[in-house]
CSV table of C-alpha atoms in Angstrom, one decimal:
chain,number,residue,atom,x,y,z
A,705,UNK,CA,-23.4,-50.2,29.2
A,706,UNK,CA,-24.1,-52.6,26.1
A,707,UNK,CA,-23.3,-56.3,26.1
A,708,UNK,CA,-20.2,-57.6,24.1
A,709,UNK,CA,-20.0,-58.8,20.5
A,710,UNK,CA,-18.2,-59.2,18.2
A,711,UNK,CA,-19.2,-56.4,15.4
A,712,UNK,CA,-18.4,-53.3,15.1
A,713,UNK,CA,-20.3,-51.1,17.4
A,714,UNK,CA,-22.5,-47.9,16.4
A,715,UNK,CA,-24.0,-45.4,19.3
A,716,UNK,CA,-25.9,-42.7,18.4
A,717,UNK,CA,-27.1,-40.2,20.1
A,718,UNK,CA,-29.9,-38.6,19.8
A,719,UNK,CA,-33.6,-39.2,18.3
A,720,UNK,CA,-34.8,-36.9,16.2
A,721,UNK,CA,-34.7,-37.3,12.6
A,722,UNK,CA,-31.3,-37.2,12.2
A,723,UNK,CA,-30.6,-39.8,15.2
A,724,UNK,CA,-33.4,-41.8,13.8
A,725,UNK,CA,-32.5,-41.8,10.3
A,726,UNK,CA,-29.0,-42.8,10.3
A,727,UNK,CA,-30.4,-45.8,12.9
A,728,UNK,CA,-32.7,-47.1,9.8
A,729,UNK,CA,-30.4,-47.1,7.5
A,730,UNK,CA,-28.1,-49.3,9.8
A,731,UNK,CA,-30.9,-52.0,10.2
A,732,UNK,CA,-29.3,-54.4,7.7
A,733,UNK,CA,-25.8,-53.7,8.4
A,734,UNK,CA,-23.5,-55.8,10.0
A,735,UNK,CA,-23.5,-53.7,13.2
A,736,UNK,CA,-24.6,-53.6,16.4
A,737,UNK,CA,-26.5,-50.3,17.2
A,738,UNK,CA,-27.2,-48.5,20.0
A,739,UNK,CA,-29.3,-45.8,20.2
A,740,UNK,CA,-29.5,-43.1,23.1
A,741,UNK,CA,-31.7,-40.1,24.1
A,742,UNK,CA,-32.8,-38.5,26.8
A,743,UNK,CA,-36.6,-38.9,25.6
A,744,UNK,CA,-38.2,-42.1,24.6
A,745,UNK,CA,-40.1,-40.6,21.7
A,746,UNK,CA,-39.4,-39.2,18.4
A,747,UNK,CA,-41.1,-35.6,18.0
A,748,UNK,CA,-42.1,-34.0,15.2
A,749,UNK,CA,-40.8,-30.2,15.8
A,750,UNK,CA,-42.3,-28.5,12.9
A,751,UNK,CA,-45.7,-29.0,14.0
A,752,UNK,CA,-45.4,-28.7,17.8
A,753,UNK,CA,-46.8,-24.7,17.3
A,754,UNK,CA,-50.4,-26.6,16.4
A,755,UNK,CA,-49.9,-29.2,19.5
A,756,UNK,CA,-49.2,-25.9,21.8
A,757,UNK,CA,-52.7,-24.5,20.4
A,758,UNK,CA,-55.0,-27.5,19.9
A,759,UNK,CA,-55.1,-28.5,16.7
A,760,UNK,CA,-53.0,-31.5,17.6
A,761,UNK,CA,-52.5,-34.0,20.4
A,762,UNK,CA,-48.8,-34.8,21.5
A,763,UNK,CA,-49.6,-38.2,20.6
A,764,UNK,CA,-49.6,-37.1,16.6
A,765,UNK,CA,-46.3,-35.5,16.0
A,766,UNK,CA,-44.0,-38.0,18.1
A,767,UNK,CA,-44.1,-41.5,18.1
A,768,UNK,CA,-41.9,-44.2,21.1
A,769,UNK,CA,-38.2,-44.7,19.3
A,770,UNK,CA,-39.2,-48.3,20.7
A,771,UNK,CA,-41.8,-48.6,18.4
A,772,UNK,CA,-40.0,-47.6,15.3
A,773,UNK,CA,-37.6,-49.3,15.7
A,774,UNK,CA,-38.5,-52.5,17.0
A,775,UNK,CA,-38.6,-54.2,13.5
A,776,UNK,CA,-34.4,-53.2,13.5
A,777,UNK,CA,-33.1,-56.5,15.7
A,778,UNK,CA,-29.9,-55.0,15.3
A,779,UNK,CA,-30.6,-51.2,17.5
A,780,UNK,CA,-31.5,-51.1,20.4
A,781,UNK,CA,-32.3,-47.9,22.2
A,782,UNK,CA,-31.5,-46.5,25.8
A,783,UNK,CA,-33.2,-43.6,27.4
A,784,UNK,CA,-30.2,-41.6,29.1
A,785,UNK,CA,-28.5,-38.0,28.5
A,786,UNK,CA,-25.6,-38.3,27.5
A,787,UNK,CA,-22.6,-36.1,28.7
A,788,UNK,CA,-19.6,-36.4,26.8
A,789,UNK,CA,-17.2,-38.4,24.9
A,790,UNK,CA,-13.5,-39.5,26.3
A,791,UNK,CA,-12.8,-40.2,22.5
A,792,UNK,CA,-9.3,-42.0,22.8
A,793,UNK,CA,-10.6,-44.8,24.8
A,794,UNK,CA,-14.2,-44.6,22.5
A,795,UNK,CA,-16.6,-44.0,25.4
A,796,UNK,CA,-19.8,-42.1,25.1
A,797,UNK,CA,-20.3,-40.5,29.1
A,798,UNK,CA,-24.4,-40.8,30.1
A,799,UNK,CA,-26.5,-40.2,32.2
A,800,UNK,CA,-29.1,-43.1,33.6
A,801,UNK,CA,-32.1,-40.8,34.7
A,802,UNK,CA,-32.4,-41.4,38.5
A,803,UNK,CA,-28.2,-39.9,37.8
A,804,UNK,CA,-26.2,-43.2,37.8
A,805,UNK,CA,-23.3,-42.7,35.3
A,806,UNK,CA,-23.2,-44.7,32.3
A,807,UNK,CA,-20.7,-45.4,29.4
A,808,UNK,CA,-21.9,-47.2,25.9
A,809,UNK,CA,-18.1,-47.9,24.2
A,810,UNK,CA,-18.3,-47.6,20.3
A,811,UNK,CA,-16.5,-47.9,17.1
A,812,UNK,CA,-18.3,-45.2,15.4
A,813,UNK,CA,-20.8,-42.6,17.2
A,814,UNK,CA,-22.9,-40.5,15.1
A,815,UNK,CA,-24.0,-37.7,17.5
A,816,UNK,CA,-27.8,-36.1,15.8
A,817,UNK,CA,-28.2,-34.1,19.7
A,818,UNK,CA,-29.7,-31.8,17.8
A,819,UNK,CA,-30.3,-28.1,19.7
A,820,UNK,CA,-31.9,-25.6,21.8
A,821,UNK,CA,-33.3,-22.7,23.0
A,822,UNK,CA,-31.5,-19.9,22.7
A,823,UNK,CA,-32.0,-16.8,25.0
A,824,UNK,CA,-29.0,-14.9,24.2
A,825,UNK,CA,-27.1,-15.6,27.2
A,826,UNK,CA,-29.8,-14.7,29.4
A,827,UNK,CA,-30.7,-18.1,29.8
A,828,UNK,CA,-33.0,-16.2,33.2
A,829,UNK,CA,-35.5,-15.0,30.4
A,830,UNK,CA,-36.3,-19.5,30.3
A,831,UNK,CA,-39.2,-19.8,33.0
A,832,UNK,CA,-40.4,-16.9,31.8
A,833,UNK,CA,-40.6,-17.3,28.6
A,834,UNK,CA,-40.8,-20.6,27.1
A,835,UNK,CA,-39.0,-21.7,23.8
A,836,UNK,CA,-40.6,-24.1,21.7
A,837,UNK,CA,-38.3,-27.2,21.0
A,838,UNK,CA,-40.2,-29.8,23.1
A,839,UNK,CA,-43.2,-31.5,23.1
A,840,UNK,CA,-43.2,-30.6,26.9
A,841,UNK,CA,-42.6,-26.8,25.8
A,842,UNK,CA,-45.7,-26.7,23.8
A,843,UNK,CA,-47.2,-28.4,26.7
A,844,UNK,CA,-46.5,-25.8,28.3
A,845,UNK,CA,-47.3,-23.1,26.0
A,846,UNK,CA,-50.2,-24.8,25.0
A,847,UNK,CA,-51.6,-24.6,29.3
A,848,UNK,CA,-49.7,-20.3,28.7
A,849,UNK,CA,-52.2,-19.4,26.3
A,850,UNK,CA,-55.3,-21.5,27.0
A,851,UNK,CA,-54.5,-19.9,30.6
A,852,UNK,CA,-55.0,-17.2,29.7
A,853,UNK,CA,-57.7,-16.7,28.2
A,854,UNK,CA,-59.7,-18.2,31.8
A,855,UNK,CA,-58.1,-16.0,34.1
A,856,UNK,CA,-59.0,-12.3,31.3
A,857,UNK,CA,-62.7,-14.2,31.7
A,858,UNK,CA,-62.0,-13.9,36.2
A,859,UNK,CA,-60.6,-10.8,35.8
A,860,UNK,CA,-62.1,-7.8,37.4
A,861,UNK,CA,-60.0,-5.0,36.6
A,862,UNK,CA,-59.8,-4.2,32.8
A,863,UNK,CA,-56.4,-3.4,32.6
A,864,UNK,CA,-55.4,-6.8,34.4
A,865,UNK,CA,-57.7,-8.8,31.5
A,866,UNK,CA,-56.2,-6.7,28.9
A,867,UNK,CA,-52.6,-8.2,29.9
A,868,UNK,CA,-53.9,-11.8,30.7
A,869,UNK,CA,-55.1,-11.0,26.4
A,870,UNK,CA,-51.4,-9.4,25.1
A,871,UNK,CA,-49.5,-12.5,23.9
A,872,UNK,CA,-45.9,-11.3,22.9
A,873,UNK,CA,-43.3,-13.6,20.7
A,874,UNK,CA,-40.2,-12.9,20.3
A,875,UNK,CA,-38.7,-14.2,16.9
A,876,UNK,CA,-40.3,-13.7,13.3
A,877,UNK,CA,-39.0,-16.7,11.6
A,878,UNK,CA,-40.7,-19.5,10.8
A,879,UNK,CA,-42.0,-20.5,14.9
A,880,UNK,CA,-42.5,-17.5,15.6
A,881,UNK,CA,-45.6,-16.5,11.8
A,882,UNK,CA,-46.6,-19.9,12.5
A,883,UNK,CA,-47.3,-19.7,16.3
A,884,UNK,CA,-48.5,-16.2,16.0
A,885,UNK,CA,-51.4,-16.5,13.2
A,886,UNK,CA,-52.4,-19.8,15.4
A,887,UNK,CA,-52.8,-17.9,18.6
A,888,UNK,CA,-54.7,-15.0,17.0
A,889,UNK,CA,-57.2,-18.1,15.0
A,890,UNK,CA,-57.8,-19.2,18.3
A,891,UNK,CA,-59.2,-16.3,19.7
A,892,UNK,CA,-61.1,-15.1,16.5
A,893,UNK,CA,-62.2,-18.5,15.9
A,894,UNK,CA,-62.4,-21.5,17.8
A,895,UNK,CA,-62.8,-19.4,21.0
A,896,UNK,CA,-64.9,-16.1,19.9
A,897,UNK,CA,-68.3,-17.2,21.4
A,898,UNK,CA,-66.6,-19.7,24.4
A,899,UNK,CA,-67.1,-17.1,26.6
A,900,UNK,CA,-69.6,-14.3,28.9
A,901,UNK,CA,-67.2,-11.9,29.8
A,902,UNK,CA,-64.9,-11.4,27.4
A,903,UNK,CA,-64.6,-11.3,24.0
A,904,UNK,CA,-61.9,-13.1,22.9
A,905,UNK,CA,-61.2,-11.3,19.9
A,906,UNK,CA,-59.1,-8.8,21.7
A,907,UNK,CA,-57.0,-10.6,22.3
A,908,UNK,CA,-53.2,-8.6,21.1
A,909,UNK,CA,-50.6,-10.8,20.1
A,910,UNK,CA,-47.4,-8.5,19.1
A,911,UNK,CA,-44.5,-10.3,17.2
A,912,UNK,CA,-40.5,-9.1,17.6
A,913,UNK,CA,-37.6,-9.1,15.8
A,914,UNK,CA,-34.5,-7.5,15.2
A,915,UNK,CA,-34.9,-8.0,11.5
A,916,UNK,CA,-36.4,-6.1,8.5
A,917,UNK,CA,-39.2,-8.4,7.9
A,918,UNK,CA,-41.2,-12.3,9.2
A,919,UNK,CA,-39.5,-14.4,7.2
A,920,UNK,CA,-36.7,-12.6,5.7
A,921,UNK,CA,-34.9,-16.8,4.9
A,922,UNK,CA,-38.2,-16.7,2.6
A,923,UNK,CA,-36.7,-13.9,0.4
A,924,UNK,CA,-38.6,-10.2,-0.2
A,925,UNK,CA,-41.6,-11.2,-1.7
A,926,UNK,CA,-42.8,-14.2,0.9
A,927,UNK,CA,-42.2,-13.0,3.2
A,928,UNK,CA,-43.9,-9.2,2.3
A,929,UNK,CA,-46.4,-12.1,2.1
A,930,UNK,CA,-46.5,-13.1,5.2
A,931,UNK,CA,-46.6,-10.2,6.8
A,932,UNK,CA,-49.4,-9.1,4.8
A,933,UNK,CA,-51.4,-12.2,6.2
A,934,UNK,CA,-50.1,-11.5,9.1
A,935,UNK,CA,-52.0,-7.7,9.2
A,936,UNK,CA,-54.8,-9.3,8.6
A,937,UNK,CA,-54.9,-11.6,11.4
A,938,UNK,CA,-54.0,-9.4,13.5
A,939,UNK,CA,-50.5,-10.2,14.4
A,940,UNK,CA,-48.9,-6.7,15.5
A,941,UNK,CA,-46.1,-6.3,13.8
A,942,UNK,CA,-42.8,-4.6,15.5
A,943,UNK,CA,-39.6,-5.5,13.8
A,944,UNK,CA,-36.3,-4.0,14.1
A,945,UNK,CA,-36.7,-4.7,18.0
A,946,UNK,CA,-34.2,-5.7,20.1
A,947,UNK,CA,-35.8,-7.3,23.4
A,948,UNK,CA,-33.4,-6.2,26.3
A,949,UNK,CA,-35.7,-7.4,29.1
A,950,UNK,CA,-38.2,-9.9,30.4
A,951,UNK,CA,-40.1,-10.5,33.3
A,952,UNK,CA,-43.1,-11.9,34.4
A,953,UNK,CA,-45.3,-8.8,33.9
A,954,UNK,CA,-43.7,-8.1,30.3
A,955,UNK,CA,-41.1,-7.0,27.9
A,956,UNK,CA,-38.8,-3.9,26.8
A,957,UNK,CA,-37.4,-4.0,23.7
A,958,UNK,CA,-35.0,-1.3,22.1
A,959,UNK,CA,-35.4,-0.1,18.9
A,960,UNK,CA,-33.3,1.2,15.6
A,961,UNK,CA,-33.6,5.0,17.3
A,962,UNK,CA,-31.7,3.6,20.9
A,963,UNK,CA,-35.8,4.1,22.5
A,964,UNK,CA,-36.3,1.4,25.4
A,965,UNK,CA,-40.8,0.6,25.4
A,966,UNK,CA,-41.7,-1.3,27.7
A,967,UNK,CA,-44.7,-3.4,26.8
A,968,UNK,CA,-46.9,-5.7,29.5
A,969,UNK,CA,-48.2,-8.5,28.4
A,970,UNK,CA,-49.4,-11.5,30.2
A,971,UNK,CA,-47.5,-14.2,28.3
A,972,UNK,CA,-44.2,-13.8,26.7
A,973,UNK,CA,-42.8,-17.0,24.7
A,974,UNK,CA,-40.3,-17.4,22.8
A,975,UNK,CA,-38.8,-18.5,19.2
A,976,UNK,CA,-35.7,-16.8,18.8
A,977,UNK,CA,-32.4,-18.2,18.8
A,978,UNK,CA,-31.1,-21.8,18.6
A,979,UNK,CA,-28.0,-23.2,20.5
A,980,UNK,CA,-26.1,-26.9,21.0
A,981,UNK,CA,-26.2,-28.6,23.6
A,982,UNK,CA,-23.8,-28.4,26.6
A,983,UNK,CA,-22.8,-32.6,25.0
A,984,UNK,CA,-21.6,-30.6,21.7
A,985,UNK,CA,-19.0,-28.3,24.5
A,986,UNK,CA,-17.8,-31.8,25.7
A,987,UNK,CA,-17.8,-33.1,22.4
A,988,UNK,CA,-15.3,-30.6,20.7
A,989,UNK,CA,-13.0,-30.5,23.5
A,990,UNK,CA,-12.7,-34.0,23.7
A,991,UNK,CA,-11.7,-33.6,20.2
A,992,UNK,CA,-10.3,-30.6,19.2
A,993,UNK,CA,-13.6,-29.8,17.3
A,994,UNK,CA,-14.3,-26.5,16.9
A,995,UNK,CA,-17.6,-24.0,17.3
A,996,UNK,CA,-19.1,-22.1,14.9
A,997,UNK,CA,-21.3,-19.1,17.1
A,998,UNK,CA,-24.3,-20.9,17.9
A,999,UNK,CA,-22.0,-24.0,19.5
A,1000,UNK,CA,-22.2,-26.0,16.8
A,1001,UNK,CA,-19.4,-28.4,16.4
A,1002,UNK,CA,-17.7,-27.7,12.6
A,1003,UNK,CA,-17.3,-30.7,10.4
A,1004,UNK,CA,-15.2,-31.6,7.1
A,1005,UNK,CA,-17.3,-32.1,3.8
A,1006,UNK,CA,-17.1,-35.8,4.6
A,1007,UNK,CA,-19.6,-35.2,8.7
A,1008,UNK,CA,-16.6,-36.3,9.9
A,1009,UNK,CA,-14.4,-34.5,13.1
A,1010,UNK,CA,-11.2,-33.2,11.5
A,1011,UNK,CA,-9.0,-36.7,13.0
A,1012,UNK,CA,-11.7,-38.7,14.0
A,1013,UNK,CA,-12.9,-40.0,11.2
A,1014,UNK,CA,-14.8,-42.5,13.7
A,1015,UNK,CA,-16.6,-39.8,14.8
A,1016,UNK,CA,-19.8,-38.0,12.8
A,1017,UNK,CA,-21.9,-35.2,13.5
A,1018,UNK,CA,-25.5,-34.7,12.3
A,1019,UNK,CA,-28.6,-32.3,11.8
A,1020,UNK,CA,-28.9,-29.0,13.6
A,1021,UNK,CA,-25.8,-29.5,15.7
A,1022,UNK,CA,-24.2,-30.0,12.9
A,1023,UNK,CA,-21.5,-27.0,11.2
A,1024,UNK,CA,-21.4,-27.2,7.5
A,1025,UNK,CA,-21.2,-25.0,4.6
A,1026,UNK,CA,-23.7,-22.9,7.0
A,1027,UNK,CA,-27.2,-25.6,6.1
A,1028,UNK,CA,-30.3,-24.7,7.4
A,1029,UNK,CA,-30.7,-25.7,10.9
A,1030,UNK,CA,-33.9,-27.6,9.4
A,1031,UNK,CA,-35.9,-31.1,8.8
A,1032,UNK,CA,-34.8,-32.2,5.9
A,1033,UNK,CA,-30.8,-31.4,6.3
A,1034,UNK,CA,-31.3,-33.6,9.8
A,1035,UNK,CA,-33.3,-36.3,7.1
A,1036,UNK,CA,-30.2,-36.6,4.9
A,1037,UNK,CA,-26.9,-35.8,7.3
A,1038,UNK,CA,-29.0,-38.9,8.8
A,1039,UNK,CA,-29.0,-40.7,6.1
A,1040,UNK,CA,-25.6,-40.0,4.9
A,1041,UNK,CA,-24.2,-41.2,7.7
A,1042,UNK,CA,-25.5,-44.4,8.1
A,1043,UNK,CA,-24.9,-45.8,4.6
A,1044,UNK,CA,-20.9,-44.6,5.3
A,1045,UNK,CA,-20.8,-46.2,8.8
A,1046,UNK,CA,-22.4,-49.6,7.2
A,1047,UNK,CA,-19.8,-49.2,4.5
A,1048,UNK,CA,-17.0,-48.6,6.9
A,1049,UNK,CA,-17.4,-51.3,8.9
A,1050,UNK,CA,-17.6,-53.7,6.4
A,1051,UNK,CA,-14.4,-53.2,5.5
A,1052,UNK,CA,-15.3,-51.5,2.7
A,1053,UNK,CA,-13.9,-47.3,1.5
A,1054,UNK,CA,-16.5,-44.4,1.5
A,1055,UNK,CA,-15.4,-41.7,-0.3
A,1056,UNK,CA,-17.9,-39.6,-1.1
A,1057,UNK,CA,-18.6,-36.4,0.3
A,1058,UNK,CA,-22.9,-35.2,1.8
A,1059,UNK,CA,-23.9,-33.4,-0.4
A,1060,UNK,CA,-27.4,-31.4,0.6
A,1061,UNK,CA,-30.2,-31.2,-1.9
A,1062,UNK,CA,-32.3,-28.7,-0.8
A,1063,UNK,CA,-36.0,-29.3,-1.2
A,1064,UNK,CA,-37.7,-26.1,-0.5
A,1065,UNK,CA,-39.4,-24.2,2.7
A,1066,UNK,CA,-42.9,-24.3,3.7
A,1067,UNK,CA,-44.4,-21.7,6.6
A,1068,UNK,CA,-47.6,-21.7,7.7
A,1069,UNK,CA,-49.4,-18.4,8.3
A,1070,UNK,CA,-53.2,-19.0,8.7
A,1071,UNK,CA,-56.4,-21.1,7.5
A,1072,UNK,CA,-55.7,-21.2,3.5
A,1073,UNK,CA,-52.1,-19.4,3.3
A,1074,UNK,CA,-48.9,-20.2,3.7
A,1075,UNK,CA,-45.7,-19.7,1.9
A,1076,UNK,CA,-43.3,-22.0,-0.7
A,1077,UNK,CA,-39.7,-21.5,-1.1
A,1078,UNK,CA,-39.0,-24.6,-3.7
A,1079,UNK,CA,-37.0,-26.0,-6.9
A,1080,UNK,CA,-36.9,-21.6,-7.4
A,1081,UNK,CA,-40.7,-21.4,-7.6
A,1082,UNK,CA,-41.7,-18.7,-4.5
A,1083,UNK,CA,-45.6,-18.7,-3.8
A,1084,UNK,CA,-48.1,-18.8,-1.1
A,1085,UNK,CA,-51.6,-18.1,-0.8
A,1086,UNK,CA,-54.5,-21.4,-1.1
A,1087,UNK,CA,-51.6,-23.2,-3.2
A,1088,UNK,CA,-49.2,-23.1,-1.3
A,1089,UNK,CA,-51.0,-24.2,2.0
A,1090,UNK,CA,-51.4,-27.5,0.5
A,1091,UNK,CA,-47.9,-27.9,-0.8
A,1092,UNK,CA,-47.9,-27.0,3.0
A,1093,UNK,CA,-51.0,-29.6,4.0
A,1094,UNK,CA,-48.8,-32.6,1.4
A,1095,UNK,CA,-45.5,-31.7,3.0
A,1096,UNK,CA,-46.4,-32.5,6.6
A,1097,UNK,CA,-48.5,-35.3,5.8
A,1098,UNK,CA,-45.1,-37.4,4.0
A,1099,UNK,CA,-42.7,-35.9,6.4
A,1100,UNK,CA,-45.0,-37.2,9.2
A,1101,UNK,CA,-43.7,-40.8,11.1
A,1102,UNK,CA,-45.8,-43.6,10.6
A,1103,UNK,CA,-49.6,-44.4,9.9
A,1104,UNK,CA,-51.4,-43.2,12.2
A,1105,UNK,CA,-49.3,-40.1,12.6
A,1106,UNK,CA,-51.2,-39.2,9.5
A,1107,UNK,CA,-54.2,-40.0,9.7
A,1108,UNK,CA,-54.6,-38.9,12.8
A,1109,UNK,CA,-52.9,-35.2,12.2
A,1110,UNK,CA,-55.2,-35.6,9.1
A,1111,UNK,CA,-58.5,-35.7,10.8
A,1112,UNK,CA,-57.3,-33.0,13.2
A,1113,UNK,CA,-56.6,-30.5,10.6
A,1114,UNK,CA,-60.0,-31.6,9.2
A,1115,UNK,CA,-61.7,-30.0,12.5
A,1116,UNK,CA,-60.2,-27.0,13.2
A,1117,UNK,CA,-60.2,-26.2,9.6
A,1118,UNK,CA,-63.4,-26.7,9.1
A,1119,UNK,CA,-65.5,-26.3,12.3
A,1120,UNK,CA,-63.4,-24.2,14.4
A,1121,UNK,CA,-62.7,-26.8,16.3
A,1122,UNK,CA,-59.5,-27.2,19.0
A,1123,UNK,CA,-60.1,-30.6,21.0
A,1124,UNK,CA,-56.3,-30.8,22.0
A,1125,UNK,CA,-56.6,-27.9,24.5
A,1126,UNK,CA,-57.2,-30.2,27.9
A,1127,UNK,CA,-55.2,-28.9,31.8
A,1128,UNK,CA,-56.5,-28.3,35.3
A,1129,UNK,CA,-55.7,-25.0,37.5
A,1130,UNK,CA,-53.2,-26.8,38.4
A,1131,UNK,CA,-51.8,-26.9,35.4
A,1132,UNK,CA,-51.2,-23.6,35.6
A,1133,UNK,CA,-47.6,-23.1,36.4
A,1134,UNK,CA,-45.8,-20.7,38.2
A,1135,UNK,CA,-44.3,-17.9,36.6
A,1136,UNK,CA,-40.4,-17.2,37.9
A,1137,UNK,CA,-42.2,-17.4,41.4
A,1138,UNK,CA,-44.9,-15.7,41.3
A,1139,UNK,CA,-48.4,-17.8,41.1
A,1140,UNK,CA,-49.6,-18.0,37.2
A,1141,UNK,CA,-52.2,-15.8,38.4
A,1142,UNK,CA,-51.5,-12.4,40.1
A,1143,UNK,CA,-51.6,-9.2,38.6
A,1144,UNK,CA,-48.0,-8.0,37.5
A,1145,UNK,CA,-46.8,-4.2,36.7
A,1146,UNK,CA,-48.6,-1.2,36.2
A,1147,UNK,CA,-51.6,-1.1,33.4
A,1148,UNK,CA,-50.5,0.1,30.6
A,1149,UNK,CA,-50.0,-1.5,26.5
A,1150,UNK,CA,-46.2,0.6,26.1
A,1151,UNK,CA,-45.3,2.7,27.9
A,1152,UNK,CA,-41.5,4.3,26.6
A,1153,UNK,CA,-39.1,3.7,29.5
A,1154,UNK,CA,-35.9,5.8,28.5
A,1155,UNK,CA,-33.0,5.6,25.7
A,1156,UNK,CA,-30.1,4.1,27.9
A,1157,UNK,CA,-29.6,0.4,26.9
A,1158,UNK,CA,-30.6,-1.8,30.0
A,1159,UNK,CA,-29.4,-4.8,28.4
A,1160,UNK,CA,-25.4,-5.7,31.0
């Protein structure tokens, strides 16, 4: 589809951290770059949970890709969904918004397509229990969280009211912990004086995970710190619990003893597990590449698919040395891929292998509390919270977004004001064919079902 050019053609699939940083690295190289993405914006995914809980608007954590690339005259952006490649003809196969099939020729391909939410073989849970990978996901969760309080306010049945005020989150990694803490802060701080018939502080937040502790990847010290702080917030931890069933009325979980317990709740939010998109499988079939258990493409130390040095895989969709799926890995692999392609396009050799520099991780727990693991230091509390603030300000894309985020945090953290929670009754979605406000299931907080495993 791209116009013919005498310059080497580089196609980048994905406008996340990896794709954006690769495009920027190629901005001054003698190449013609086409960046393809199904969204017109770049999203700062680590702050999606703050969009979902009313602190930040979607505009403060996203930026139009065309605006970000406007100064780079050799880079063009195309909104389309890449569906596969023809490795022999060096063509990326894609679908335009209305379904038209198009092709993009390449001399070098940088795959930065990211990952999607994994339901571990139960994709039927997706309409009931939304994940949080995109702006659309965050807005859906926002409507459901704030909509649940509205449903509880007008409910006349105490059991129905209790159900709407119960939120279940599946997955106690950073996203699950951050979202759980924020829902409790919404209930106990932001909404505490706004309702006449309910006490928002009665809202229950249940956090389920198959592991032994929240934020286990941060180590026992910080994990324990997070567990204690979540307990103070009122988050109910259900560790060692495997979700076996989800429906519009709640979910069922199995503990270590094999006992299955049903929990009734108005909202189930899914923050556990990721998997590669179908594009990764299509690329693997076209190139003979190997995929890991999550479907990510296994690459060599040069980020290239073995046997196809012209195809580089970056970011979350890449499987290399068990690197974590975090923004810093995506940024560094994007920079590496852009630098490598820039050299090769000029006929220069590039034998340097990719080496990840771990700059640490941070997770927000609650106002004034965060945990940080960086440079062999593990700390949390107020100091961790300040480090978290500076890290996220620095990584946000664009000065306007940084200023907007600081202002949003100021009002939320000092005055309990969250203005980004606009929705109407028409926005309240259907759940598995049921009206959002319908009463579902019998009234009980937690009911043992059986010791049998209902999974198929």
